[in-house]
Amino acid sequence: MQHTEKYRFDLIEKEDVFSPDALNENMEKVEGALEREAAARTAADAAEARARADADAALAQRVSVLEGHHIAFGITTDNTTHLGFAPKVVFISGGSTGAFFGVQGIGGNYITMTDDGFYNKLDPKVLYLAWD
């Protein structure tokens, strides 16, 4: 009896006495190969699922860190600006007054931080950028 080169399946020749044994051996080889392939795919799928879960968790952590910060940009027409958060840094620029930074915890002549925004002692109408 001859065999295939690559998978070593039994080849029935014309002069061989027909027996189902060779066919059964071929099917057992195929079934064994399919079982190994299925096991390898299951292991690869599980590894991919773990990697995706780890990546999703890392992304969720990065997003929660990003969400923990606030940035506000705008124009105010009042000396007191309510942002809804206590900024750590405020940059203001207005009219002929120039541009100024205010930093939380550092006293300044022109900007005072509040619990929900800032107070500027310059023009009531200023362009601002604030973040925490």
PDB file of C-alpha atoms in Angstrom:
ATOM      1  CA  MET A   1       0.000   0.000   0.000  1.00  0.00           C
ATOM      2  CA  GLN A   2       1.228   3.452  -0.932  1.00  0.00           C
ATOM      3  CA  HIS A   3       0.948   6.633   1.207  1.00  0.00           C
ATOM      4  CA  THR A   4       0.469  10.282   0.346  1.00  0.00           C
ATOM      5  CA  GLU A   5       3.605  12.361   0.784  1.00  0.00           C
ATOM      6  CA  LYS A   6       2.335  15.181   2.925  1.00  0.00           C
ATOM      7  CA  TYR A   7      -0.224  13.618   5.284  1.00  0.00           C
ATOM      8  CA  ARG A   8       0.690   9.947   4.930  1.00  0.00           C
ATOM      9  CA  PHE A   9      -2.847   8.868   4.032  1.00  0.00           C
ATOM     10  CA  ASP A  10      -3.169   5.305   2.853  1.00  0.00           C
ATOM     11  CA  LEU A  11      -3.624   4.981  -0.895  1.00  0.00           C
ATOM     12  CA  ILE A  12      -5.540   1.968  -2.065  1.00  0.00           C
ATOM     13  CA  GLU A  13      -4.075   0.524  -5.199  1.00  0.00           C
ATOM     14  CA  LYS A  14      -6.036  -1.304  -7.897  1.00  0.00           C
ATOM     15  CA  GLU A  15      -4.464  -4.625  -7.112  1.00  0.00           C
ATOM     16  CA  ASP A  16      -5.116  -4.341  -3.314  1.00  0.00           C
ATOM     17  CA  VAL A  17      -7.853  -6.423  -1.822  1.00  0.00           C
ATOM     18  CA  PHE A  18     -10.539  -3.986  -0.737  1.00  0.00           C
ATOM     19  CA  SER A  19     -10.649  -3.561   3.014  1.00  0.00           C
ATOM     20  CA  PRO A  20     -12.299  -0.771   4.972  1.00  0.00           C
ATOM     21  CA  ASP A  21      -9.287  -0.724   7.319  1.00  0.00           C
ATOM     22  CA  ALA A  22      -7.305   1.692   5.137  1.00  0.00           C
ATOM     23  CA  LEU A  23     -10.284   4.044   4.855  1.00  0.00           C
ATOM     24  CA  ASN A  24     -10.854   3.878   8.600  1.00  0.00           C
ATOM     25  CA  GLU A  25      -7.184   4.669   9.286  1.00  0.00           C
ATOM     26  CA  ASN A  26      -7.405   7.668   6.960  1.00  0.00           C
ATOM     27  CA  MET A  27     -10.507   8.954   8.763  1.00  0.00           C
ATOM     28  CA  GLU A  28      -8.826   8.520  12.166  1.00  0.00           C
ATOM     29  CA  LYS A  29      -5.872  10.566  10.895  1.00  0.00           C
ATOM     30  CA  VAL A  30      -8.241  13.268   9.646  1.00  0.00           C
ATOM     31  CA  GLU A  31     -10.188  13.275  12.895  1.00  0.00           C
ATOM     32  CA  GLY A  32      -6.987  13.513  14.953  1.00  0.00           C
ATOM     33  CA  ALA A  33      -5.777  16.422  12.837  1.00  0.00           C
ATOM     34  CA  LEU A  34      -9.140  18.178  13.174  1.00  0.00           C
ATOM     35  CA  GLU A  35      -9.093  17.691  16.955  1.00  0.00           C
ATOM     36  CA  ARG A  36      -5.594  19.199  17.187  1.00  0.00           C
ATOM     37  CA  GLU A  37      -6.651  22.110  14.995  1.00  0.00           C
ATOM     38  CA  ALA A  38      -9.765  22.729  17.121  1.00  0.00           C
ATOM     39  CA  ALA A  39      -7.685  22.643  20.322  1.00  0.00           C
ATOM     40  CA  ALA A  40      -5.156  25.082  18.846  1.00  0.00           C
ATOM     41  CA  ARG A  41      -7.953  27.439  17.749  1.00  0.00           C
ATOM     42  CA  THR A  42      -9.593  27.259  21.181  1.00  0.00           C
ATOM     43  CA  ALA A  43      -6.280  28.095  22.866  1.00  0.00           C
ATOM     44  CA  ALA A  44      -5.638  30.958  20.415  1.00  0.00           C
ATOM     45  CA  ASP A  45      -9.162  32.326  20.926  1.00  0.00           C
ATOM     46  CA  ALA A  46      -8.701  32.220  24.709  1.00  0.00           C
ATOM     47  CA  ALA A  47      -5.343  33.999  24.441  1.00  0.00           C
ATOM     48  CA  GLU A  48      -6.873  36.645  22.179  1.00  0.00           C
ATOM     49  CA  ALA A  49      -9.794  37.125  24.580  1.00  0.00           C
ATOM     50  CA  ARG A  50      -7.353  37.606  27.490  1.00  0.00           C
ATOM     51  CA  ALA A  51      -5.283  40.078  25.461  1.00  0.00           C
ATOM     52  CA  ARG A  52      -8.414  42.025  24.470  1.00  0.00           C
ATOM     53  CA  ALA A  53      -9.645  42.081  28.071  1.00  0.00           C
ATOM     54  CA  ASP A  54      -6.256  43.373  29.240  1.00  0.00           C
ATOM     55  CA  ALA A  55      -6.248  46.033  26.497  1.00  0.00           C
ATOM     56  CA  ASP A  56      -9.822  47.048  27.364  1.00  0.00           C
ATOM     57  CA  ALA A  57      -8.900  47.350  31.045  1.00  0.00           C
ATOM     58  CA  ALA A  58      -5.856  49.453  30.187  1.00  0.00           C
ATOM     59  CA  LEU A  59      -7.967  51.679  27.937  1.00  0.00           C
ATOM     60  CA  ALA A  60     -10.602  52.065  30.660  1.00  0.00           C
ATOM     61  CA  GLN A  61      -7.842  53.117  33.076  1.00  0.00           C
ATOM     62  CA  ARG A  62      -6.479  55.685  30.623  1.00  0.00           C
ATOM     63  CA  VAL A  63      -9.961  57.042  29.947  1.00  0.00           C
ATOM     64  CA  SER A  64     -10.749  57.324  33.669  1.00  0.00           C
ATOM     65  CA  VAL A  65      -7.489  59.223  34.203  1.00  0.00           C
ATOM     66  CA  LEU A  66      -8.343  61.509  31.295  1.00  0.00           C
ATOM     67  CA  GLU A  67     -11.889  61.979  32.573  1.00  0.00           C
ATOM     68  CA  GLY A  68     -10.448  63.024  35.926  1.00  0.00           C
ATOM     69  CA  HIS A  69      -9.255  66.286  34.394  1.00  0.00           C
ATOM     70  CA  HIS A  70     -11.194  69.286  33.207  1.00  0.00           C
ATOM     71  CA  ILE A  71     -10.367  71.895  30.616  1.00  0.00           C
ATOM     72  CA  ALA A  72     -12.393  75.024  29.972  1.00  0.00           C
ATOM     73  CA  PHE A  73     -11.915  77.654  27.299  1.00  0.00           C
ATOM     74  CA  GLY A  74     -14.055  80.675  26.632  1.00  0.00           C
ATOM     75  CA  ILE A  75     -14.772  84.340  27.007  1.00  0.00           C
ATOM     76  CA  THR A  76     -16.197  85.704  30.204  1.00  0.00           C
ATOM     77  CA  THR A  77     -17.947  89.031  30.712  1.00  0.00           C
ATOM     78  CA  ASP A  78     -17.792  88.979  34.496  1.00  0.00           C
ATOM     79  CA  ASN A  79     -14.851  89.152  36.874  1.00  0.00           C
ATOM     80  CA  THR A  80     -16.074  85.946  38.554  1.00  0.00           C
ATOM     81  CA  THR A  81     -16.100  82.923  36.250  1.00  0.00           C
ATOM     82  CA  HIS A  82     -17.867  79.730  37.321  1.00  0.00           C
ATOM     83  CA  LEU A  83     -16.443  76.626  35.632  1.00  0.00           C
ATOM     84  CA  GLY A  84     -17.939  73.825  37.737  1.00  0.00           C
ATOM     85  CA  PHE A  85     -14.500  72.718  38.922  1.00  0.00           C
ATOM     86  CA  ALA A  86     -11.592  74.202  40.866  1.00  0.00           C
ATOM     87  CA  PRO A  87      -8.892  74.960  38.301  1.00  0.00           C
ATOM     88  CA  LYS A  88      -5.225  74.473  39.067  1.00  0.00           C
ATOM     89  CA  VAL A  89      -4.070  76.795  36.302  1.00  0.00           C
ATOM     90  CA  VAL A  90      -5.819  79.686  34.557  1.00  0.00           C
ATOM     91  CA  PHE A  91      -4.534  81.738  31.653  1.00  0.00           C
ATOM     92  CA  ILE A  92      -6.368  84.979  30.859  1.00  0.00           C
ATOM     93  CA  SER A  93      -5.913  87.538  28.154  1.00  0.00           C
ATOM     94  CA  GLY A  94      -8.014  90.608  27.644  1.00  0.00           C
ATOM     95  CA  GLY A  95      -8.067  93.928  25.896  1.00  0.00           C
ATOM     96  CA  SER A  96      -5.234  96.195  26.850  1.00  0.00           C
ATOM     97  CA  THR A  97      -4.452  94.290  30.062  1.00  0.00           C
ATOM     98  CA  GLY A  98      -2.114  91.713  28.529  1.00  0.00           C
ATOM     99  CA  ALA A  99      -1.940  88.019  29.396  1.00  0.00           C
ATOM    100  CA  PHE A 100      -1.585  86.439  32.842  1.00  0.00           C
ATOM    101  CA  PHE A 101      -1.304  83.018  34.457  1.00  0.00           C
ATOM    102  CA  GLY A 102      -2.796  82.060  37.768  1.00  0.00           C
ATOM    103  CA  VAL A 103      -1.664  78.899  39.552  1.00  0.00           C
ATOM    104  CA  GLN A 104      -3.537  77.309  42.442  1.00  0.00           C
ATOM    105  CA  GLY A 105      -1.683  77.713  45.726  1.00  0.00           C
ATOM    106  CA  ILE A 106       0.476  80.559  44.438  1.00  0.00           C
ATOM    107  CA  GLY A 107      -0.811  84.002  45.253  1.00  0.00           C
ATOM    108  CA  GLY A 108      -1.163  86.326  42.315  1.00  0.00           C
ATOM    109  CA  ASN A 109      -2.035  89.937  41.739  1.00  0.00           C
ATOM    110  CA  TYR A 110      -4.574  89.353  38.979  1.00  0.00           C
ATOM    111  CA  ILE A 111      -6.189  85.891  39.323  1.00  0.00           C
ATOM    112  CA  THR A 112      -7.671  84.209  42.399  1.00  0.00           C
ATOM    113  CA  MET A 113      -8.818  80.590  42.235  1.00  0.00           C
ATOM    114  CA  THR A 114     -12.235  79.681  43.642  1.00  0.00           C
ATOM    115  CA  ASP A 115     -13.887  76.332  44.420  1.00  0.00           C
ATOM    116  CA  ASP A 116     -15.710  76.351  41.089  1.00  0.00           C
ATOM    117  CA  GLY A 117     -13.714  78.703  38.881  1.00  0.00           C
ATOM    118  CA  PHE A 118     -11.688  81.873  39.256  1.00  0.00           C
ATOM    119  CA  TYR A 119     -11.893  85.589  39.919  1.00  0.00           C
ATOM    120  CA  ASN A 120      -9.885  87.972  37.764  1.00  0.00           C
ATOM    121  CA  LYS A 121      -9.060  91.466  38.965  1.00  0.00           C
ATOM    122  CA  LEU A 122      -8.582  92.817  35.456  1.00  0.00           C
ATOM    123  CA  ASP A 123     -11.164  93.503  32.769  1.00  0.00           C
ATOM    124  CA  PRO A 124     -14.467  91.702  33.245  1.00  0.00           C
ATOM    125  CA  LYS A 125     -14.270  90.619  29.598  1.00  0.00           C
ATOM    126  CA  VAL A 126     -11.323  88.243  29.118  1.00  0.00           C
ATOM    127  CA  LEU A 127     -10.447  85.196  27.106  1.00  0.00           C
ATOM    128  CA  TYR A 128      -9.584  82.308  29.427  1.00  0.00           C
ATOM    129  CA  LEU A 129      -8.132  78.824  29.403  1.00  0.00           C
ATOM    130  CA  ALA A 130      -8.419  76.860  32.642  1.00  0.00           C
ATOM    131  CA  TRP A 131      -7.562  73.286  33.619  1.00  0.00           C
ATOM    132  CA  ASP A 132      -7.085  71.109  36.656  1.00  0.00           C
TER     133      ASP A 132
END
